[in-house]
GROMACS .gro file of C-alpha atoms in nm:
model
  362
    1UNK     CA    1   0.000   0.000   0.000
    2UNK     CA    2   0.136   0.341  -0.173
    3UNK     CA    3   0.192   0.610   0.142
    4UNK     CA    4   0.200   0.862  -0.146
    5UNK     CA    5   0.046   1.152   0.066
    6UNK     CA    6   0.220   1.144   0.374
    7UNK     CA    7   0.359   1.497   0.312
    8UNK     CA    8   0.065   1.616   0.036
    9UNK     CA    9  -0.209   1.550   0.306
   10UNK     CA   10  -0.086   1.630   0.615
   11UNK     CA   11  -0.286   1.930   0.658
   12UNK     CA   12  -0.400   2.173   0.896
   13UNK     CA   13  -0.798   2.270   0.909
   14UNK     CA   14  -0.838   2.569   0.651
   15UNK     CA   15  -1.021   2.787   0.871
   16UNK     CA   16  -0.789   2.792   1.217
   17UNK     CA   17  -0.439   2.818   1.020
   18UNK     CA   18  -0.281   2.858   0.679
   19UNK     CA   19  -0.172   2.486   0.627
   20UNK     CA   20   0.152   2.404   0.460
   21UNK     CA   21   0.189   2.119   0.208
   22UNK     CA   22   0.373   1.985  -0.016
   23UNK     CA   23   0.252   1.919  -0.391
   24UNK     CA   24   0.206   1.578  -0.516
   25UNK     CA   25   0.424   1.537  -0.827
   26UNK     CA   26   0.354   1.244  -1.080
   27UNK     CA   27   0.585   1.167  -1.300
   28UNK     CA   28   0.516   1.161  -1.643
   29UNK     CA   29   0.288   0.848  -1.737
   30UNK     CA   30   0.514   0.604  -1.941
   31UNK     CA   31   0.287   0.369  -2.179
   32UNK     CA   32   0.497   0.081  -2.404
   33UNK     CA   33   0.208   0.063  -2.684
   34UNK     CA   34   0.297   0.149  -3.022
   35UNK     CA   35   0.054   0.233  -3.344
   36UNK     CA   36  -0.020  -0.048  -3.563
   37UNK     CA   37   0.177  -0.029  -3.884
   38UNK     CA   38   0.019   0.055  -4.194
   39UNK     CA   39  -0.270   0.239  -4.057
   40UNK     CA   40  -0.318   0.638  -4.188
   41UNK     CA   41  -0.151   0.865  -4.015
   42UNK     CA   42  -0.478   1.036  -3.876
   43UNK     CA   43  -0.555   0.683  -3.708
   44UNK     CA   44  -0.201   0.695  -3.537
   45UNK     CA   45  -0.241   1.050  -3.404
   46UNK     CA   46  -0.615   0.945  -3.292
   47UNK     CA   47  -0.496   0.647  -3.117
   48UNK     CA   48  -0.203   0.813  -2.980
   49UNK     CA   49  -0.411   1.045  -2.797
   50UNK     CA   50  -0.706   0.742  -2.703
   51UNK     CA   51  -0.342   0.550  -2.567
   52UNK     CA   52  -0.238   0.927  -2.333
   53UNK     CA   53  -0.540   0.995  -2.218
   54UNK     CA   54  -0.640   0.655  -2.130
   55UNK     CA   55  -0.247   0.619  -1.926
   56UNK     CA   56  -0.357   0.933  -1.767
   57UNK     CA   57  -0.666   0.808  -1.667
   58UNK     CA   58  -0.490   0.485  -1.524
   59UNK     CA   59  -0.225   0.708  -1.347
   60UNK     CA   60  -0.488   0.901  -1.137
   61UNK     CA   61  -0.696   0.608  -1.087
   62UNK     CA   62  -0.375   0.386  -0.957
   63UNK     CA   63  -0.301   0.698  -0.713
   64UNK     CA   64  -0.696   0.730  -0.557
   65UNK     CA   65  -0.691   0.383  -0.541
   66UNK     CA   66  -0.401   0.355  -0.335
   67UNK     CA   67  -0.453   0.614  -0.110
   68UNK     CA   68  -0.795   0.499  -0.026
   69UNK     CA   69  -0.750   0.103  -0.084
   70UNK     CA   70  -0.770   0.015   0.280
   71UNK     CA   71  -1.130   0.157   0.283
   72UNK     CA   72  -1.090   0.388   0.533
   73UNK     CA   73  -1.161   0.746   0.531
   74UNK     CA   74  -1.259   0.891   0.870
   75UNK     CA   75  -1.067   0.937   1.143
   76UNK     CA   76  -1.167   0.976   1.524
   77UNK     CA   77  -0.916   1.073   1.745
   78UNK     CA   78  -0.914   1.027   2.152
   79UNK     CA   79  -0.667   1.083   2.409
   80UNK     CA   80  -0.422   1.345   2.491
   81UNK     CA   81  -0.128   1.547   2.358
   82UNK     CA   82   0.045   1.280   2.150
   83UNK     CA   83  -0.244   1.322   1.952
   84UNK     CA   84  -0.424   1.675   2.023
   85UNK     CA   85  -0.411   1.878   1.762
   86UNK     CA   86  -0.607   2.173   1.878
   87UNK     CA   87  -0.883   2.114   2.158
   88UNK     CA   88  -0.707   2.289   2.469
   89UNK     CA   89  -0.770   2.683   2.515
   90UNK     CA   90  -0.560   2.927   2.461
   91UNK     CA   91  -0.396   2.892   2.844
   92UNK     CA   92  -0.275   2.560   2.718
   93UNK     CA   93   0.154   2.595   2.628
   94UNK     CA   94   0.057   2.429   2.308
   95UNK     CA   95  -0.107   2.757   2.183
   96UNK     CA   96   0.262   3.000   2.303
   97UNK     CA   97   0.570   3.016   2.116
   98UNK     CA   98   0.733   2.882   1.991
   99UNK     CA   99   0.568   2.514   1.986
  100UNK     CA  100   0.469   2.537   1.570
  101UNK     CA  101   0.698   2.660   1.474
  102UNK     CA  102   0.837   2.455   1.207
  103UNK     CA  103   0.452   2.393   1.053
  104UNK     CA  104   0.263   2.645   1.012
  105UNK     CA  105   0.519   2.871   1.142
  106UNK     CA  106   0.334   2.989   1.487
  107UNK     CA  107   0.088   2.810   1.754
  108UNK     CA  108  -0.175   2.578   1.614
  109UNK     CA  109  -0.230   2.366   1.937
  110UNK     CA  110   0.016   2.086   1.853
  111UNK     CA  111   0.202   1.985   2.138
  112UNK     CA  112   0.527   2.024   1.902
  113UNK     CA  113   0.719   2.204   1.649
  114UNK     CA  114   0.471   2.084   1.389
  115UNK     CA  115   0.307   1.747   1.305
  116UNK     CA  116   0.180   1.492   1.585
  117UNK     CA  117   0.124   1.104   1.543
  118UNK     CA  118  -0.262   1.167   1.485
  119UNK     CA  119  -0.149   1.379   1.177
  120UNK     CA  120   0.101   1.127   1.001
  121UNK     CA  121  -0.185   0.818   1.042
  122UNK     CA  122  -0.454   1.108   0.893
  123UNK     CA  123  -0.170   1.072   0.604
  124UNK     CA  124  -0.123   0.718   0.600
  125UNK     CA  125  -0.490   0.660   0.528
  126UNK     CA  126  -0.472   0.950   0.248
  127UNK     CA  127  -0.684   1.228   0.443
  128UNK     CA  128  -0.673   1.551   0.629
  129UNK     CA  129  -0.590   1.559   0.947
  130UNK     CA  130  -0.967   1.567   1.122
  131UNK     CA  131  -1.085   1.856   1.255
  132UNK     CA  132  -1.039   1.922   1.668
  133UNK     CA  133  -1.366   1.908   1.843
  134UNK     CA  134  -1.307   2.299   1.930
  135UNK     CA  135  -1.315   2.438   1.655
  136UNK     CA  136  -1.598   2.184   1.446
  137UNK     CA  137  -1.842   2.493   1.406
  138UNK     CA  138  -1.582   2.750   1.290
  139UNK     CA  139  -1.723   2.874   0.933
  140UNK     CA  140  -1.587   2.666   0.638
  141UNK     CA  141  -1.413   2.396   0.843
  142UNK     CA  142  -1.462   2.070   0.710
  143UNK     CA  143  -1.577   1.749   0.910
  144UNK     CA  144  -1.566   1.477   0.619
  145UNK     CA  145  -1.242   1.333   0.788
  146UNK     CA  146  -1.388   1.287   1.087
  147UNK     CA  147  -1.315   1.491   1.416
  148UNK     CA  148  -1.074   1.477   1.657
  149UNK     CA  149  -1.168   1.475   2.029
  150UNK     CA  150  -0.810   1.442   2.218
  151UNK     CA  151  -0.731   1.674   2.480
  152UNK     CA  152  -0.389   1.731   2.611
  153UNK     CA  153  -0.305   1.638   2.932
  154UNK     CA  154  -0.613   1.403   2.996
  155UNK     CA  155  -0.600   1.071   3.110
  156UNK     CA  156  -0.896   0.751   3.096
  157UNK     CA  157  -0.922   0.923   3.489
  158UNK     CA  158  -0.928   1.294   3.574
  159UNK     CA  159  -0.607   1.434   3.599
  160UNK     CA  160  -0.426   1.780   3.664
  161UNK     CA  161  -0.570   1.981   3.388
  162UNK     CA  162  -0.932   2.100   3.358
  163UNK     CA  163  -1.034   1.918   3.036
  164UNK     CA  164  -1.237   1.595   2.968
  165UNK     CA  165  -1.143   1.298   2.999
  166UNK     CA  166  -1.168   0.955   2.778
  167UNK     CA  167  -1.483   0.877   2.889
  168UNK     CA  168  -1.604   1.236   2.800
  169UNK     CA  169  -1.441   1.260   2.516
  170UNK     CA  170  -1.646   0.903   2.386
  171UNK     CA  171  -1.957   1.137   2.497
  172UNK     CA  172  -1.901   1.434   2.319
  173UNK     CA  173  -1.839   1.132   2.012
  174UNK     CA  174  -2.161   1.021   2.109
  175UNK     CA  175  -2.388   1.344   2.078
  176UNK     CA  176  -2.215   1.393   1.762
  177UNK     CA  177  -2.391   1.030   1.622
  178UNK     CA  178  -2.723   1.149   1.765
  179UNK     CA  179  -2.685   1.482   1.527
  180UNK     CA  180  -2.673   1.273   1.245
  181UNK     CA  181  -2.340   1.406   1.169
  182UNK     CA  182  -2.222   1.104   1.067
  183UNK     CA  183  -2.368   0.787   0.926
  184UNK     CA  184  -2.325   0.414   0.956
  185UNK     CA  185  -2.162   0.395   0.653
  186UNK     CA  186  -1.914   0.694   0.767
  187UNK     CA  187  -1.867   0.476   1.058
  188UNK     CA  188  -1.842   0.188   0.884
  189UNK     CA  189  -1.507   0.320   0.715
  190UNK     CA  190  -1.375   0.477   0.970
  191UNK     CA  191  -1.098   0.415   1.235
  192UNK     CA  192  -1.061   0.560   1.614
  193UNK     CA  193  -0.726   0.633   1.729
  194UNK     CA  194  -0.713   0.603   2.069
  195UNK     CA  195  -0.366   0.762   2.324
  196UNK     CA  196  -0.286   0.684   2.675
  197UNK     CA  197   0.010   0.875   2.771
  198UNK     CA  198   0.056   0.819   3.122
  199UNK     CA  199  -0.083   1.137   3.241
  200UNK     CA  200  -0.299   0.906   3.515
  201UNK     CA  201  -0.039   0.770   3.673
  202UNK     CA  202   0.134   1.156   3.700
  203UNK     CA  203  -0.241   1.256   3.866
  204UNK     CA  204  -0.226   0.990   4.078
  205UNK     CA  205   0.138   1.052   4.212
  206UNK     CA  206   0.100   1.392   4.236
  207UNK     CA  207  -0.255   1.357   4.464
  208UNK     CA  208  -0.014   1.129   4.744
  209UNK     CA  209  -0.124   0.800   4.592
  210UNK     CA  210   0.144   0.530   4.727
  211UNK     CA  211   0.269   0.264   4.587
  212UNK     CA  212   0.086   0.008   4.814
  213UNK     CA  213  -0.225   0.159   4.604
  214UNK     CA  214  -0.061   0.166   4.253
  215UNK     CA  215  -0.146  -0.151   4.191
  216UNK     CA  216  -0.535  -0.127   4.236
  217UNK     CA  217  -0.527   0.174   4.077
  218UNK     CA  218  -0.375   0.018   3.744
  219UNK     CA  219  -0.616  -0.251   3.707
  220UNK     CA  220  -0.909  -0.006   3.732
  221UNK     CA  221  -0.721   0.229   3.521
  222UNK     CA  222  -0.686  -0.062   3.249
  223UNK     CA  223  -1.067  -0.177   3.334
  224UNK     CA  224  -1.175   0.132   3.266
  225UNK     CA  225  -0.970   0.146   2.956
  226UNK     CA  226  -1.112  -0.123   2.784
  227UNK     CA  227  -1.448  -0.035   2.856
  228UNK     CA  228  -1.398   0.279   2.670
  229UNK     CA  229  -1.265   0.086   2.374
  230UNK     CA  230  -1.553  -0.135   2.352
  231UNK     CA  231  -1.762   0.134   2.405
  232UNK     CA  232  -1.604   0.338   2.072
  233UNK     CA  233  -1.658  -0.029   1.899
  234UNK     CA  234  -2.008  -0.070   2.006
  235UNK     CA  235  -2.094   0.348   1.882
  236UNK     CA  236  -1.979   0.170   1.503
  237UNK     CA  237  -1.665   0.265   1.455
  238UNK     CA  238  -1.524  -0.033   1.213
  239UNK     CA  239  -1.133  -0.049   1.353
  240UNK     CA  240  -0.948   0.121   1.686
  241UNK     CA  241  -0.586   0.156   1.672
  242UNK     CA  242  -0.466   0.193   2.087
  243UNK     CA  243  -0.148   0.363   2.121
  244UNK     CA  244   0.034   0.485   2.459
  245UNK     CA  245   0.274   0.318   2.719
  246UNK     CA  246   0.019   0.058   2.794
  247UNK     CA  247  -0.033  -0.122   2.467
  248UNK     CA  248   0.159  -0.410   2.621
  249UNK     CA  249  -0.121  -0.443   2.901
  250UNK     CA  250  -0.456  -0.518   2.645
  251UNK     CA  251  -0.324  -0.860   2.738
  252UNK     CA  252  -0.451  -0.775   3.087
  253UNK     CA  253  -0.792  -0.957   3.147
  254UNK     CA  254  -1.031  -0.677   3.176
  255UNK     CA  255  -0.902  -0.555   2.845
  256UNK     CA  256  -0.884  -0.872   2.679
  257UNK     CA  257  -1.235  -0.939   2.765
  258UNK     CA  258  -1.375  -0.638   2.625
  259UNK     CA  259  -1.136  -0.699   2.326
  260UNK     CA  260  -1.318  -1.070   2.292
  261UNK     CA  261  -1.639  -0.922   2.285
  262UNK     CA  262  -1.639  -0.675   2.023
  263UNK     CA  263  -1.435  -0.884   1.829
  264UNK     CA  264  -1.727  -1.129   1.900
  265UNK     CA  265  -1.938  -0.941   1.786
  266UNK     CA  266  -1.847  -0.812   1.440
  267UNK     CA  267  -1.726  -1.152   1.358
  268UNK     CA  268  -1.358  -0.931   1.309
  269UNK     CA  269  -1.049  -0.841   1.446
  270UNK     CA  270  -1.145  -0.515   1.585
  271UNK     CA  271  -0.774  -0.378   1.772
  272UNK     CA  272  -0.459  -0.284   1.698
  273UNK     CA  273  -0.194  -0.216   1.922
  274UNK     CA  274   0.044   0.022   1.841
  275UNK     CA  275   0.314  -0.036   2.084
  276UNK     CA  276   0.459   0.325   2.151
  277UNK     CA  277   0.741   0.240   2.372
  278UNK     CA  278   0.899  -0.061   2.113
  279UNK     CA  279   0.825   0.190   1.854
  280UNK     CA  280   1.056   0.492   2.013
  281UNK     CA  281   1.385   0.275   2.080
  282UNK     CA  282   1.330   0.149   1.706
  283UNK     CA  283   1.299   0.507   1.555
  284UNK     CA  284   1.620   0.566   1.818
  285UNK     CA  285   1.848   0.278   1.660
  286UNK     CA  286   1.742   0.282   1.345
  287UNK     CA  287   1.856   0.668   1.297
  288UNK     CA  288   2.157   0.595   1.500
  289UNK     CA  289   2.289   0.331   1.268
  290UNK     CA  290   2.148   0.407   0.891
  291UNK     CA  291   2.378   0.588   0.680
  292UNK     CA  292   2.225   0.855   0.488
  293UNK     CA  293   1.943   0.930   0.747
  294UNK     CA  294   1.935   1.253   0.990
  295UNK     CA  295   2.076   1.180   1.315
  296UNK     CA  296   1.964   1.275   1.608
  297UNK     CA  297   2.301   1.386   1.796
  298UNK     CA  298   2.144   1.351   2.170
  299UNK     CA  299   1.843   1.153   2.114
  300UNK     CA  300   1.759   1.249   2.476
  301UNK     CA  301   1.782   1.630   2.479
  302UNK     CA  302   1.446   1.849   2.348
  303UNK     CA  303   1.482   2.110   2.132
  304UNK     CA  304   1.335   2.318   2.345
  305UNK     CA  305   1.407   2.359   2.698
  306UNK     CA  306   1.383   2.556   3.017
  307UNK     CA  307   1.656   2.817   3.114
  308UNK     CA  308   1.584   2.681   3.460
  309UNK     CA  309   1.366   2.455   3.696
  310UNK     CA  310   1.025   2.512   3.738
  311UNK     CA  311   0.933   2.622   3.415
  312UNK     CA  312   0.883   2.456   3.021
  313UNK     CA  313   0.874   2.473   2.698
  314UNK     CA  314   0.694   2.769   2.638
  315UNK     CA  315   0.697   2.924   2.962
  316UNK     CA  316   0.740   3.337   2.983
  317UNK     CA  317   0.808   3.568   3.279
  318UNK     CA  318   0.704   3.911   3.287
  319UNK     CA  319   0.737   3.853   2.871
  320UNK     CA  320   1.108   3.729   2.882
  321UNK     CA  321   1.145   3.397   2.732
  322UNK     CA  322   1.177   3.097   3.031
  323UNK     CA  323   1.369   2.811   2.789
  324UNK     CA  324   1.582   2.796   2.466
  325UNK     CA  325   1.518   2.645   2.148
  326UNK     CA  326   1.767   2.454   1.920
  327UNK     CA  327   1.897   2.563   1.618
  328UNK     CA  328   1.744   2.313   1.368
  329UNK     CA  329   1.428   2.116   1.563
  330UNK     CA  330   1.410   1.866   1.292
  331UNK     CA  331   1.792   1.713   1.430
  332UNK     CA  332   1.619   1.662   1.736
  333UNK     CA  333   1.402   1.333   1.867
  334UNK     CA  334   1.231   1.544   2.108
  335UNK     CA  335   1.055   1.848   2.099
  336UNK     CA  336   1.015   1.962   2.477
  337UNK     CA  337   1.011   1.787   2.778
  338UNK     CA  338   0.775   1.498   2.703
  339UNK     CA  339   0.688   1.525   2.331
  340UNK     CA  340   0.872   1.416   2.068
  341UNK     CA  341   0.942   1.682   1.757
  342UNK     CA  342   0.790   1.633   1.414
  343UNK     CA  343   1.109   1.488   1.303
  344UNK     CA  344   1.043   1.218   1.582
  345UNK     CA  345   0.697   1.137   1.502
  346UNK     CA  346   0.793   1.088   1.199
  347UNK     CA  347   1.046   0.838   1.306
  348UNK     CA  348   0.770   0.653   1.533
  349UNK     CA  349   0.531   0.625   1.264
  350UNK     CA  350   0.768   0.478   1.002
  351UNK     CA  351   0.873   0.261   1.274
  352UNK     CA  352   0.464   0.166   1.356
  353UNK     CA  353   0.370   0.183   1.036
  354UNK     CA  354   0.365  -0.225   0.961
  355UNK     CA  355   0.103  -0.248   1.224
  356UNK     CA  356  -0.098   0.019   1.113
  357UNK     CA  357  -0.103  -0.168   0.752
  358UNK     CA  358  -0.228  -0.469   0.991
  359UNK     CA  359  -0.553  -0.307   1.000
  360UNK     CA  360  -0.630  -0.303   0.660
  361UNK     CA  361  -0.586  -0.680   0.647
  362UNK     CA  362  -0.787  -0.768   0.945
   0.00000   0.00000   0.00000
């Protein structure tokens, strides 16, 4: 399957920023047919144009086809900033400088200096990027990709930011079904990608939980989890792609049970697990030993970072800046403190995308 658009598609919403892309050049169409001898010239020039326009035809087909051959074209998005692409407000350090700043140029949301992992599987399945929940009834956006309802910071629990959680994200999902606003064919074709950062287990550290209690709270964390996957299954959506620190735990009984039933259910494999943590020491070795690739010199050190501790990425004081940024973002693997840099999604999704192909096949 062609990934033809990962940098022609990759696109912003229209109405909240000025989106950057690349074009998508074909090459000239190449057709080995030759005129039949001994027929009038006319005939030849006739059939020589029949033979271009037909190629041409072909040639667009072959690249539509591709794009789209997996059958999916929506994507819903739940989670938190490894996938957010917009939903926090303004207070949020995704909307200051100088996170953006490699695409579009200034703030957009994105907890990085351009793309996040929501926006290179968008490309993989030959769409836009869908459009954040926030800003769905901004004039001229467009909601035929599907909508993304990640909020950075969030966790399947409450955690230290004000913002809804999974389960309220599935909700606002939810009241968009009951406005019609999309079908059950939409749904039928479309895929939920769902992120679990660790921001619970930060809440839960941070409000004196011990570690006598970490246990306990894990399994109901994961409990909880797959009931919100099931959940997404049972609202129609076809496939759900889980990413986060805790793919290797849908193993875990409460998870695998939900996973049984759905899959059950639609007479289907339903999941994919997009194991985030194999997938960053892969992107890590493989750009530390292919020749030719960009290396990233100190795979451990953001791009940006603070001047001092107690403040981020982002961070001003009395409008003097609070961190540095690096010289060229795309040499680094991370972005900030936590989030990789578009360079280093990029890197995780080449090194995830096999298993994303996995669910066109199941």
């Amino acid at each position: 399957m062609a990934t033809i658009f990962n940098r022609s598609r990759e696109l912003w919403p229209m109405d909240r920023r000025t989106f950057v892309s690349g074009s998508l050049n074909m090459s000239r169409a190449s057709c080995p047919l030759a005129p039949t001898p001994g027929i009038c010239s006319l005939m030849e020039k006739e059939s020589h144009f029949f033979i271009v326009c037909f190629c041409l035809f072909i040639c667009f087909k072959t690249i539509a086809t591709e794009a789209h051959a997996h059958g999916f074209t929506k994507l819903f998005v739940f989670g938190d900033s490894y996938v957010d692409t917009g939903n926090r407000n303004f207070s949020a350090r995704s909307w200051n400088q100088p996170y953006g700043i490699t695409l579009p140029g200034k703030p957009a949301g994105h907890y990085s200096n351009g793309r996040v992992f929501s926006d290179y599987i968008a490309s993989w399945m030959g769409i836009r990027s869908p459009t954040p929940y926030r800003w769905r009834k901004m004039e001229n956006t467009s909601l035929e990709y599907g909508m993304n309802f990640a909020f950075g910071g969030t966790g399947v629990f409450d955690t230290l930011v004000s913002a809804p959680n999974m389960t309220i994200q599935i909700d606002l999902f939810q009241r968009q079904l009951q406005k019609k606003l999309y079908t059950k064919v939409d749904l039928n074709s479309s895929i939920a990608l769902v992120s679990l950062a660790g921001n619970d287990y930060t809440a839960y550290l941070a409000r004196n939980g011990t570690t006598e209690g970490l246990s306990a709270f894990t399994k109901s964390m994961i409990k909880q989890l797959g009931l919100n996957l099931q959940r997404i299954h049972g609202l129609g959506v076809r496939k759900i792609a889980h990413i986060g620190q805790f793919s290797c735990l849908v193993s875990q009984p409460s998870i695998g049970e939900n996973r049984g039933k759905a899959e059950q259910q639609s007479k289907e494999s339903v999941f994919v697990i997009l194991n985030m943590y194999k997938a960053f020491l892969s992107a890590l070795k493989k750009q530390a030993s292919q020749p030719g690739t960009l290396k990233f010199k100190d795979p451990l050190r953001p791009c940006c970072e603070a001047v001092s501790t107690g403040y981020k990425c982002g961070n001003t004081e009395h409008g003097k800046r609070m961190y540095v940024v690096c010289n060229n973002p795309n040499s680094t693997f991370f972005w900030d403190d936590v989030h990789p840099s578009q360079a280093g999604w990029r890197a995780v999704y080449l090194a995830l995308k096999s298993s994303a192909y996995s669910l066109a096949l199941m």
